[in-house]
Amino acid sequence: MNVVLSMTNYKRNFLLRVLIIVILFVPFFYTSSCTTQKYIRSINYNFKKDNSKPDYSKLNYWAAHPFKYDPSDNIPKGIKDKSKDSLADVFFIYPTTYTDKKMPMGWNAGINNKKLNKKTDNSTILYQASVFNKYCRVFAPRYRQANIGAFYTLDTAKGEEAFNTAYEDVKAAFIFYLKNYNNGRPIIIASHSQGTLHAGRLLKEFFEGKPLQKQLVCAYIIGLPVFDNYFSQLKPCSVSTATGCFISWRTFKEGYTPGYVKEETLKADVINPLTWTMDTTKAPVRLNKGAVLKNFKKENAGLVHAQIHKNILWVNKPKFFGSVFLRIKNYHIADYNLFYENIRENVGTRIYSFLERNKRLN
């Protein structure tokens, strides 16, 4: 399988630690507590399909969809500009939420699993996919995601098979989206972690060198390294207005570079989400327009600065109530949260840039 990154040392080092990160970091940035229950009252989780494959003609098989109310429709109360438009579509591929090491559903999550679908919606769909809702219709398919163990198993054949099963669903959902919803509209591909693994394949299969590339506003493929030899035509976005390109970063506490990153022999393309450039100068906290924490009630401006350091993004330890207990240095789960308003604003900037360029060309 041709993937976004080399899966040798990365699998066994980075993703083995994700289980620890999920346990320690989730209480600060994600939550499935009662604070988010009000957002999902209209969602039906009691559905089942005999062959266990998703049916994307049914809204139940979409974690986010513009034809239903779901957590991606929400925004923090503190955001002043609550206006929404649908200038483009975002196809969002969520990260791994099937993190049970015992793998009760096997290598891939069951598409009808009520508990896991709720967990997904209350975390990544609310806290990540919602960042796009000001300017986009949000499409996020449920898919038979690979268990987190697929990233670091010694049984590589089983791991590859699990990822292929997951991608099979993502691809089927995207094809259904194209045939039934797109109608020539501008597209943003967005993802995080495992989602980025699948997004990379999707971009190569459907966009690079294909007519659809003309509809690509950009790709926010976050949380895994995108090495500079992966794409043949798509380039990293070098300025905030660039289109037809991709954006990627991995967030760590400044001064910390994990061993597996030090062992990477290829250059990863990293964009600073406070400047939207590849400049390695530190971007100050005043450029951070708002991070979102677990209560989803407000944005916290100036929470972190950001600086590109070789293959990763360094930020200061975020300061908020309870952050004294934050000991980890890998901020993977907060890749979107820490830059919520900056991403939200940049989505509009790139869409308007895309539409203006197309207008001039036509």
PDB file of N, CA and C in Angstrom, residues 33-34 56 58 67 101 107 115 143 147 149 157 164 184 195 216 221-222 227-228 253 269 274 290 332-333:
ATOM      1  N   SER A  33     -18.648  13.741  27.604  1.00  0.00           N
ATOM      2  CA  SER A  33     -19.475  13.939  28.792  1.00  0.00           C
ATOM      3  C   SER A  33     -20.798  14.581  28.415  1.00  0.00           C
ATOM      4  N   CYS A  34     -21.594  14.899  29.426  1.00  0.00           N
ATOM      5  CA  CYS A  34     -22.912  15.468  29.184  1.00  0.00           C
ATOM      6  C   CYS A  34     -22.849  16.830  28.528  1.00  0.00           C
ATOM      7  N   TYR A  56     -24.036   4.497   2.004  1.00  0.00           N
ATOM      8  CA  TYR A  56     -23.930   5.950   2.048  1.00  0.00           C
ATOM      9  C   TYR A  56     -25.136   6.672   1.452  1.00  0.00           C
ATOM     10  N   LYS A  58     -27.840   6.304   2.957  1.00  0.00           N
ATOM     11  CA  LYS A  58     -28.545   6.517   4.217  1.00  0.00           C
ATOM     12  C   LYS A  58     -27.737   7.489   5.090  1.00  0.00           C
ATOM     13  N   PHE A  67     -27.383  17.435   5.228  1.00  0.00           N
ATOM     14  CA  PHE A  67     -28.821  17.182   5.215  1.00  0.00           C
ATOM     15  C   PHE A  67     -29.349  16.720   6.567  1.00  0.00           C
ATOM     16  N   LYS A 101      -7.409  -1.793  22.927  1.00  0.00           N
ATOM     17  CA  LYS A 101      -6.314  -2.710  22.587  1.00  0.00           C
ATOM     18  C   LYS A 101      -6.774  -4.162  22.490  1.00  0.00           C
ATOM     19  N   TRP A 107     -10.009  -6.391  13.785  1.00  0.00           N
ATOM     20  CA  TRP A 107      -9.071  -5.399  13.289  1.00  0.00           C
ATOM     21  C   TRP A 107      -9.758  -4.108  12.839  1.00  0.00           C
ATOM     22  N   LYS A 115     -21.849   2.673  20.496  1.00  0.00           N
ATOM     23  CA  LYS A 115     -20.945   3.324  21.441  1.00  0.00           C
ATOM     24  C   LYS A 115     -19.811   4.033  20.716  1.00  0.00           C
ATOM     25  N   TYR A 143     -16.808   5.035   8.724  1.00  0.00           N
ATOM     26  CA  TYR A 143     -16.097   3.984   7.991  1.00  0.00           C
ATOM     27  C   TYR A 143     -15.552   2.950   8.961  1.00  0.00           C
ATOM     28  N   ASN A 147      -8.358  -0.571  13.861  1.00  0.00           N
ATOM     29  CA  ASN A 147      -7.988  -0.421  15.266  1.00  0.00           C
ATOM     30  C   ASN A 147      -6.603   0.199  15.348  1.00  0.00           C
ATOM     31  N   GLY A 149      -4.175  -0.635  16.928  1.00  0.00           N
ATOM     32  CA  GLY A 149      -3.125  -1.645  16.910  1.00  0.00           C
ATOM     33  C   GLY A 149      -2.607  -1.962  15.531  1.00  0.00           C
ATOM     34  N   ALA A 157       0.811  -7.835   7.552  1.00  0.00           N
ATOM     35  CA  ALA A 157      -0.222  -8.200   6.581  1.00  0.00           C
ATOM     36  C   ALA A 157      -1.607  -7.886   7.140  1.00  0.00           C
ATOM     37  N   ASN A 164      -6.694  -1.228   4.401  1.00  0.00           N
ATOM     38  CA  ASN A 164      -7.344  -1.336   3.096  1.00  0.00           C
ATOM     39  C   ASN A 164      -8.859  -1.416   3.236  1.00  0.00           C
ATOM     40  N   GLY A 184     -19.976  19.709  -9.223  1.00  0.00           N
ATOM     41  CA  GLY A 184     -18.955  20.650  -9.675  1.00  0.00           C
ATOM     42  C   GLY A 184     -18.506  21.662  -8.649  1.00  0.00           C
ATOM     43  N   GLY A 195      -7.161   9.265   9.524  1.00  0.00           N
ATOM     44  CA  GLY A 195      -7.853   9.879   8.404  1.00  0.00           C
ATOM     45  C   GLY A 195      -6.894  10.412   7.362  1.00  0.00           C
ATOM     46  N   LEU A 216     -10.066  21.240  -6.491  1.00  0.00           N
ATOM     47  CA  LEU A 216      -9.478  21.155  -5.159  1.00  0.00           C
ATOM     48  C   LEU A 216      -9.065  22.529  -4.645  1.00  0.00           C
ATOM     49  N   ILE A 221      -4.371  17.990   5.662  1.00  0.00           N
ATOM     50  CA  ILE A 221      -4.077  16.599   6.015  1.00  0.00           C
ATOM     51  C   ILE A 221      -3.094  16.611   7.191  1.00  0.00           C
ATOM     52  N   ILE A 222      -3.682  16.544   8.375  1.00  0.00           N
ATOM     53  CA  ILE A 222      -2.981  16.878   9.623  1.00  0.00           C
ATOM     54  C   ILE A 222      -2.705  15.617  10.445  1.00  0.00           C
ATOM     55  N   PHE A 227       5.685  13.337   3.618  1.00  0.00           N
ATOM     56  CA  PHE A 227       7.045  13.529   3.145  1.00  0.00           C
ATOM     57  C   PHE A 227       7.049  14.109   1.736  1.00  0.00           C
ATOM     58  N   ASP A 228       8.094  14.879   1.431  1.00  0.00           N
ATOM     59  CA  ASP A 228       8.077  15.690   0.216  1.00  0.00           C
ATOM     60  C   ASP A 228       8.190  14.889  -1.077  1.00  0.00           C
ATOM     61  N   LYS A 253       5.484  19.749  22.133  1.00  0.00           N
ATOM     62  CA  LYS A 253       5.976  20.795  23.023  1.00  0.00           C
ATOM     63  C   LYS A 253       7.356  21.229  22.577  1.00  0.00           C
ATOM     64  N   ASP A 269       6.872  17.890   4.908  1.00  0.00           N
ATOM     65  CA  ASP A 269       6.420  19.249   4.610  1.00  0.00           C
ATOM     66  C   ASP A 269       5.535  19.737   5.755  1.00  0.00           C
ATOM     67  N   LEU A 274      -0.135  29.400  12.150  1.00  0.00           N
ATOM     68  CA  LEU A 274      -0.281  30.791  12.582  1.00  0.00           C
ATOM     69  C   LEU A 274       0.177  31.764  11.505  1.00  0.00           C
ATOM     70  N   GLY A 290      -7.452  31.797  18.382  1.00  0.00           N
ATOM     71  CA  GLY A 290      -8.377  31.088  19.254  1.00  0.00           C
ATOM     72  C   GLY A 290      -8.244  29.588  19.216  1.00  0.00           C
ATOM     73  N   HIS A 332      -0.515  15.599  19.794  1.00  0.00           N
ATOM     74  CA  HIS A 332      -1.156  15.055  18.599  1.00  0.00           C
ATOM     75  C   HIS A 332      -2.668  15.267  18.603  1.00  0.00           C
ATOM     76  N   ILE A 333      -3.310  14.953  19.698  1.00  0.00           N
ATOM     77  CA  ILE A 333      -4.767  15.001  19.736  1.00  0.00           C
ATOM     78  C   ILE A 333      -5.303  16.431  19.641  1.00  0.00           C
TER      79      ILE A 333
END
